[in-house]
XYZ file of N, CA and C in Angstrom:
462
model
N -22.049 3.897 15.888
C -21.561 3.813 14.532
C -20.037 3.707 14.545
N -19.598 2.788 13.428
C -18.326 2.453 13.521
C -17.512 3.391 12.557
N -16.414 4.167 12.923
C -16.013 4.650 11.833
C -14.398 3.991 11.358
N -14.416 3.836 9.701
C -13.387 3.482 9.542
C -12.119 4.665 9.433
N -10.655 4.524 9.601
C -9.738 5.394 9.109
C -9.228 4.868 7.896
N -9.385 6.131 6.788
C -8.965 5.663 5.412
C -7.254 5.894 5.616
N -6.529 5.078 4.536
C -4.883 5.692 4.832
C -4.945 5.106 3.630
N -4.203 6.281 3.046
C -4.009 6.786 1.393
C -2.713 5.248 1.026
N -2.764 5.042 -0.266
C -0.989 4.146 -0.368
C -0.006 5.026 -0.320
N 0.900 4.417 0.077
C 2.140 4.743 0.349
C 2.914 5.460 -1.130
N 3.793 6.188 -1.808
C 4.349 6.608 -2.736
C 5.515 5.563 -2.901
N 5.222 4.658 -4.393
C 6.018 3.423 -4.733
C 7.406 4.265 -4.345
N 7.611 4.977 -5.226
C 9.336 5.250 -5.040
C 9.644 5.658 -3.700
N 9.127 6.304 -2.354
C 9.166 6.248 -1.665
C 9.861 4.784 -0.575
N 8.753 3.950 -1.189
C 8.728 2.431 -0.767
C 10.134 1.730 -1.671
N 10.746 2.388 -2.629
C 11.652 1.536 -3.397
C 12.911 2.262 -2.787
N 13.091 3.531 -2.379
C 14.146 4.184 -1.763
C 14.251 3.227 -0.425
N 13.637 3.074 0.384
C 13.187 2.650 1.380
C 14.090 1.060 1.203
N 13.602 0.223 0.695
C 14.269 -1.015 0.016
C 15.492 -0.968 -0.132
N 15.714 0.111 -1.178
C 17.261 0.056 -1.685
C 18.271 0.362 -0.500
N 17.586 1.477 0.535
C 18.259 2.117 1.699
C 18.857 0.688 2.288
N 18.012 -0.084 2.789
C 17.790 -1.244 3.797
C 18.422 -2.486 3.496
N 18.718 -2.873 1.674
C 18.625 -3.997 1.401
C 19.980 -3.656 0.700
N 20.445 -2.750 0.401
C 21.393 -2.103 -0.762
C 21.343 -2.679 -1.669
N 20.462 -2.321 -2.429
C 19.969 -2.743 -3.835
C 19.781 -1.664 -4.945
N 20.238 -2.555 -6.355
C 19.952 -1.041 -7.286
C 18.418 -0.582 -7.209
N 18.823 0.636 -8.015
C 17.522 1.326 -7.911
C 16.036 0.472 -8.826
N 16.271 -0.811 -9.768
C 15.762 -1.337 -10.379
C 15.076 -2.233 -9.726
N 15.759 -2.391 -9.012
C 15.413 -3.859 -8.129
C 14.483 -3.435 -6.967
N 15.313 -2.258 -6.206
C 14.196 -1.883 -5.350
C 12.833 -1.001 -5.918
N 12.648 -0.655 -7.085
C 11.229 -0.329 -7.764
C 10.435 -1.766 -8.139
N 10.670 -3.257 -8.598
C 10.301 -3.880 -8.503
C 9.932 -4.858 -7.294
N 10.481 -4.433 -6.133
C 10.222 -5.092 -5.064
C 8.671 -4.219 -4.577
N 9.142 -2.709 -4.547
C 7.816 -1.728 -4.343
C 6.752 -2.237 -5.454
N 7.081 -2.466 -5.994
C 5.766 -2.767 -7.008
C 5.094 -3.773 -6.413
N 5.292 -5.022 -6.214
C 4.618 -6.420 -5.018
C 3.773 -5.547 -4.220
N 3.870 -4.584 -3.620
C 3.098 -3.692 -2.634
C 1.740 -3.250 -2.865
N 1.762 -2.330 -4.413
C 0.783 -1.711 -4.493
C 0.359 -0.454 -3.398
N 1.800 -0.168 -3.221
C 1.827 1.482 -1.941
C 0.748 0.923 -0.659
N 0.586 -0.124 -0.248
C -0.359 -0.762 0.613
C 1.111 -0.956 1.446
N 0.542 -0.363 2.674
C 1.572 -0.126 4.277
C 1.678 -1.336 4.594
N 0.907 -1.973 4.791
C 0.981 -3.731 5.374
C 1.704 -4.412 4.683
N 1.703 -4.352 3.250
C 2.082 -5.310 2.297
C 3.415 -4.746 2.237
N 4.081 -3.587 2.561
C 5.366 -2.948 2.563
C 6.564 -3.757 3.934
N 5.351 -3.293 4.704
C 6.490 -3.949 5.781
C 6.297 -5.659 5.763
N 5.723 -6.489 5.756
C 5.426 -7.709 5.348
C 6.879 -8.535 4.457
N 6.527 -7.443 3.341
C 7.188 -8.269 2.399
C 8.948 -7.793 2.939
N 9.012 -7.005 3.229
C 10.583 -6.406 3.764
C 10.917 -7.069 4.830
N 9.711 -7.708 5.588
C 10.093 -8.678 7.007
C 10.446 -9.981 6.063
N 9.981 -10.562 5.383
C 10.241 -11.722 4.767
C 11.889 -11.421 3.706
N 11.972 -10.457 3.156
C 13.220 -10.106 2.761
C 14.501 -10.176 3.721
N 14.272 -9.487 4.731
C 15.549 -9.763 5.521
C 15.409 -10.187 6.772
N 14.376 -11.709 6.944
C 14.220 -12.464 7.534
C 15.260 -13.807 6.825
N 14.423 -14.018 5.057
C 15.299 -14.861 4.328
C 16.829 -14.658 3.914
N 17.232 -13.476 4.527
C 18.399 -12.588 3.466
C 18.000 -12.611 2.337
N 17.560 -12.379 1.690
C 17.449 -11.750 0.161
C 17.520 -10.605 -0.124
N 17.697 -10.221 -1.511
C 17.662 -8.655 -2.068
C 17.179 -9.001 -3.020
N 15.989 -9.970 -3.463
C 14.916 -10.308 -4.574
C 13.695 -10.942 -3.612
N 12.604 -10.989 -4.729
C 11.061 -11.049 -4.381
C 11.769 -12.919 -4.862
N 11.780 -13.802 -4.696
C 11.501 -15.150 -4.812
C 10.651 -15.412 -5.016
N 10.390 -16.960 -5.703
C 9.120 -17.182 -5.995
C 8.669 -17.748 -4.427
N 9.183 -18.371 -3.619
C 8.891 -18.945 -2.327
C 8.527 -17.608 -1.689
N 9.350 -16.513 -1.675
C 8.956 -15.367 -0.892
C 7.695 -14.789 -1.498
N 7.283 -14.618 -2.651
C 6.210 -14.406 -3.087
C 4.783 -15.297 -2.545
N 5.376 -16.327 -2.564
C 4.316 -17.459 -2.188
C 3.877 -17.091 -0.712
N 5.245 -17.123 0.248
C 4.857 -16.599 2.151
C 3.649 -15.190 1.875
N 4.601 -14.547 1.413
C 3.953 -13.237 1.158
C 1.972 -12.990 0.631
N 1.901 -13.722 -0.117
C 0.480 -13.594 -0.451
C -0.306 -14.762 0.552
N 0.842 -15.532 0.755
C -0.488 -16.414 2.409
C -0.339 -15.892 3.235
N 0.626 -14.815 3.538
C 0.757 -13.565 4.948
C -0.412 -12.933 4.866
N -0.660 -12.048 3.251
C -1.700 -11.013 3.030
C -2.779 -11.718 3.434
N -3.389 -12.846 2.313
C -4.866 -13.493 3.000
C -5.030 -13.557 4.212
N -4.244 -14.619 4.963
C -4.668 -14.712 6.362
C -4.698 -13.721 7.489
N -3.729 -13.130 7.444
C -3.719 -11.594 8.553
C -4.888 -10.425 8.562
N -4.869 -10.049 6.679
C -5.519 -9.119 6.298
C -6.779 -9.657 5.369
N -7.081 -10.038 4.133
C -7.948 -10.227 3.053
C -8.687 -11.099 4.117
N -8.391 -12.481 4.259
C -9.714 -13.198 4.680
C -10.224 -12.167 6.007
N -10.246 -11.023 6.687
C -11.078 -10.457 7.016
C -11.692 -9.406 6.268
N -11.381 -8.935 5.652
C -11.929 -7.987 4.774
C -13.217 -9.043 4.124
N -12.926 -9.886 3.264
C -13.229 -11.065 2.835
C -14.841 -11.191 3.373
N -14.502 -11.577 4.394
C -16.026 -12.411 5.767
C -16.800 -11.157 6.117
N -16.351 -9.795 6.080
C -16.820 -8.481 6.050
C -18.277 -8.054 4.695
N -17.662 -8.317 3.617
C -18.734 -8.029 2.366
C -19.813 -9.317 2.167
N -20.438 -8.578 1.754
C -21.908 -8.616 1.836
C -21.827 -9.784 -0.156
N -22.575 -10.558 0.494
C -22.528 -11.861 -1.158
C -22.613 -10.846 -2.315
N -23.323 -9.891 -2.566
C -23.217 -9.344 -4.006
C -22.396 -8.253 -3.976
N -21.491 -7.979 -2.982
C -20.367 -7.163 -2.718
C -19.226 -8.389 -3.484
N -19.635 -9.535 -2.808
C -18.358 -10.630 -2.850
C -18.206 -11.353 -4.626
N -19.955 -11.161 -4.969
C -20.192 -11.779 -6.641
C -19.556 -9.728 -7.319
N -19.323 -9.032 -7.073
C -19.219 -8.326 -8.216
C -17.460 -8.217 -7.751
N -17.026 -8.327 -7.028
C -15.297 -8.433 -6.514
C -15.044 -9.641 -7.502
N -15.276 -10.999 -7.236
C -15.187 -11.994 -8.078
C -15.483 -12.234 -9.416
N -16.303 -11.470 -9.674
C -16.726 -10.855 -11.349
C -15.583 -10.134 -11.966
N -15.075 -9.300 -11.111
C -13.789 -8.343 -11.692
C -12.607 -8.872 -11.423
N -12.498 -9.644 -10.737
C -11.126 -10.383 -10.929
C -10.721 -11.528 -11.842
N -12.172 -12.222 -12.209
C -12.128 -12.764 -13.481
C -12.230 -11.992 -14.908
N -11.397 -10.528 -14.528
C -11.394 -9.835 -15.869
C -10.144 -9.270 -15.429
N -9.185 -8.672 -16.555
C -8.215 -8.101 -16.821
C -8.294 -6.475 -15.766
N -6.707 -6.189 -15.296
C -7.042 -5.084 -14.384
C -7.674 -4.171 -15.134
N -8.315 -2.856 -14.617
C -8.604 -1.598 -15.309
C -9.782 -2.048 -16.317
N -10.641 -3.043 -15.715
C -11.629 -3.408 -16.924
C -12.915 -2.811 -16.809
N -13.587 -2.403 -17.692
C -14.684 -1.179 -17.523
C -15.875 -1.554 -16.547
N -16.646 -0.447 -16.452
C -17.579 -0.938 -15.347
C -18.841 -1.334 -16.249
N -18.779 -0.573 -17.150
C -19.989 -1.588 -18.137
C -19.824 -2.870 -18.897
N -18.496 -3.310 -18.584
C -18.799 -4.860 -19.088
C -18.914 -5.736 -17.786
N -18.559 -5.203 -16.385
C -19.008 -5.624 -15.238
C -20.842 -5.529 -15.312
N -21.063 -4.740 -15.446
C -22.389 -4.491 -15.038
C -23.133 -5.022 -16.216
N -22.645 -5.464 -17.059
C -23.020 -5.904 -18.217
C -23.354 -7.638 -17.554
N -21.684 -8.069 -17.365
C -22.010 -9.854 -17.198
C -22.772 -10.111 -15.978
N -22.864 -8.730 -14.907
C -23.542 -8.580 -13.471
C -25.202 -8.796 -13.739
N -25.470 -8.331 -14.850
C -26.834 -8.026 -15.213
C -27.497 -6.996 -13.808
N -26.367 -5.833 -14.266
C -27.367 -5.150 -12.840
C -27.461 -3.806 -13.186
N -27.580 -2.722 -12.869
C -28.828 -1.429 -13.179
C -27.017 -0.656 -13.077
N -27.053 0.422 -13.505
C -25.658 1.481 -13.474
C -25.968 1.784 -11.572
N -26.774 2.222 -10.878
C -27.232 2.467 -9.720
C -27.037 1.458 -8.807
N -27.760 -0.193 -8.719
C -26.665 -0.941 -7.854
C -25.854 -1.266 -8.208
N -24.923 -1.066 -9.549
C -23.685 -1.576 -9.573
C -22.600 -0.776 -8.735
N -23.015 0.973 -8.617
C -22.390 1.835 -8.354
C -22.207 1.731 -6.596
N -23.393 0.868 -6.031
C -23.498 0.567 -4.713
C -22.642 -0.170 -4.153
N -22.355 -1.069 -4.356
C -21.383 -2.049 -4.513
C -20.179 -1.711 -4.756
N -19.775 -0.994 -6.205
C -18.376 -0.207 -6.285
C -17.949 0.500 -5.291
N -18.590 1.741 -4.419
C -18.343 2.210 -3.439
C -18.320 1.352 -2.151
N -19.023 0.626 -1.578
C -18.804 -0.050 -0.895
C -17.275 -0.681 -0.592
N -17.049 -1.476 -1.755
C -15.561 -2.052 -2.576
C -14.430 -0.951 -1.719
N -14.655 0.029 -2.819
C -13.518 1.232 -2.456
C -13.632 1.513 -1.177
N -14.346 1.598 -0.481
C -14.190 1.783 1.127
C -13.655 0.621 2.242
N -13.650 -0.605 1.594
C -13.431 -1.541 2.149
C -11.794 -2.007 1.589
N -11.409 -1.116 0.598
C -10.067 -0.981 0.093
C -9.780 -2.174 -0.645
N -10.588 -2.870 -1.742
C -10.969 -4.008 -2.279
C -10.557 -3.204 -3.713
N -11.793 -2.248 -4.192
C -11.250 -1.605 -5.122
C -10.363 0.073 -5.142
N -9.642 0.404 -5.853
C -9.162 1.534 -5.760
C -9.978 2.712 -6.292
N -9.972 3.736 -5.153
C -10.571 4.649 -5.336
C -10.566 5.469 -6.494
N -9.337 5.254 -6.601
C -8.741 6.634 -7.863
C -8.367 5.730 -9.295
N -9.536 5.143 -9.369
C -9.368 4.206 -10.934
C -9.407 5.139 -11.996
N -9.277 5.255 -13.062
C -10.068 6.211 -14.132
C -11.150 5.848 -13.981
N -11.916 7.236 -14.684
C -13.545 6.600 -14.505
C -14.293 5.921 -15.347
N -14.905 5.126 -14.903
C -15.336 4.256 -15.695
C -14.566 2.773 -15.522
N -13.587 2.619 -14.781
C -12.763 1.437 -14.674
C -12.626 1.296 -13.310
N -12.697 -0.208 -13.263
C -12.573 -1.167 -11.970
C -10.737 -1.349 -11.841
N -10.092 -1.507 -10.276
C -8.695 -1.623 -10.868
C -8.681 -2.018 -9.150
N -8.531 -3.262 -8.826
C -8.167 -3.558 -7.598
C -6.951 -2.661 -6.401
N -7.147 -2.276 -5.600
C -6.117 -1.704 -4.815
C -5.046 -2.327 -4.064
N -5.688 -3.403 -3.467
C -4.394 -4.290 -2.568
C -3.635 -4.805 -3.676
N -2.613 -5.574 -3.109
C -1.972 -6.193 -4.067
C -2.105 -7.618 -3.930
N -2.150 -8.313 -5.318
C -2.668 -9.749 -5.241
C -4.060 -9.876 -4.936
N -4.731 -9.086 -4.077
C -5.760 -9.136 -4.060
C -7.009 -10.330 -4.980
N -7.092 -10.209 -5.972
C -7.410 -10.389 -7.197
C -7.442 -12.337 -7.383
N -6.044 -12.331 -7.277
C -5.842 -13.264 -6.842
C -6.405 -14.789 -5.757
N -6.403 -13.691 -4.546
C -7.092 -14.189 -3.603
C -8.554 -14.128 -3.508
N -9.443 -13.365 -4.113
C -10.489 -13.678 -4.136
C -11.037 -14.612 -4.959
N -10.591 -14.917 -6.387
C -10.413 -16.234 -7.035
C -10.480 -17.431 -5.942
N -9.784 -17.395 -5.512
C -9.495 -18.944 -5.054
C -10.640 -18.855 -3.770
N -11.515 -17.681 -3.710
C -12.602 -17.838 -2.307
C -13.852 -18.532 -2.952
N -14.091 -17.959 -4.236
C -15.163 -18.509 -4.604
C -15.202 -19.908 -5.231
C-alpha cells in the first residue's frame, strides 16, 4: 500500500514576506504575488524562480502564462492521469461553476446520490484537487489555477 504525505499550504503572508524580503517589494505587491500561489509550496517557489529569473517585481501576463504551463506539466497533468473518469467528470463539473459553489448544485447537475458524490469529493481532497477546509457544503479548488487547467482537459 502506497501512502501519500499530506503538506498543509503554506501561510499567504508568510509567502508575501518572503517575496517582499527577496524581490524588495511593497507589502501590496508582495500579497498579490502570494495570492497566484494559493499557499501551494510548488507554485511558491515556481513562480519566484520565474520572477527573478525574468527580473521582475510583478506577476506579468507572460509570467503568468510560463507559470500555469510550469504547474500543468510538472505537477496537474499527473495528478490529472491519476483520477478515476467520474473523479475527472465531477472536478470538471466544478470548475465549470463559480469558486465556493455548493455541493448540491454539483450533485444536482451530477445527477448523483449525496453518498457517491461525497466519494469522489474525498477522493478530490486527497489528491489536493479540492480543498479540504472548504466551508461545508462548498466545493473550492485548492491548487492554484487549477480550475483552469482542468477545463482545457476535457
Amino acid at each position: 500500500m502506497r501512502h501519500k504525505l499530506v503538506i498543509e499550504s503554506l501561510n499567504k503572508g508568510r509567502i508575501a514576506e518572503k517575496y517582499k524580503e527577496v524581490f524588495s517589494i511593497s507589502d501590496e505587491e508582495a500579497m498579490r504575488i502570494a495570492n497566484h500561489t494559493n499557499g501551494y509550496s510548488y507554485a511558491f517557489q515556481i513562480l519566484g524562480y520565474l520572477l527573478f529569473d525574468n527580473k521582475k517585481q510583478e506577476v506579468t501576463p507572460q509570467i503568468l502564462k510560463e507559470y500555469r504551463l510550469i504547474l500543468g506539466e510538472s505537477s496537474y497533468d499527473k495528478i490529472w492521469e491519476e483520477l478515476s473518469e467520474n473523479e475527472k467528470l465531477v472536478a470538471w463539473t466544478a470548475a465549470d461553476y463559480p469558486e465556493d459553489t455548493s455541493v448540491k448544485v454539483l450533485r444536482e447537475k451530477l445527477q448523483m446520490s449525496s453518498n457517491e458524490f461525497s466519494t469522489y469529493q474525498n477522493t478530490l481532497e486527497k489528491s489536493g484537487v479540492f480543498a479540504g477546509n472548504s466551508a461545508y457544503g462548498r466545493v473550492r479548488f485548492a491548487l492554484p489555477y487549477i480550475g483552469e487547467y482542468i477545463k482545457m482537459q476535457m
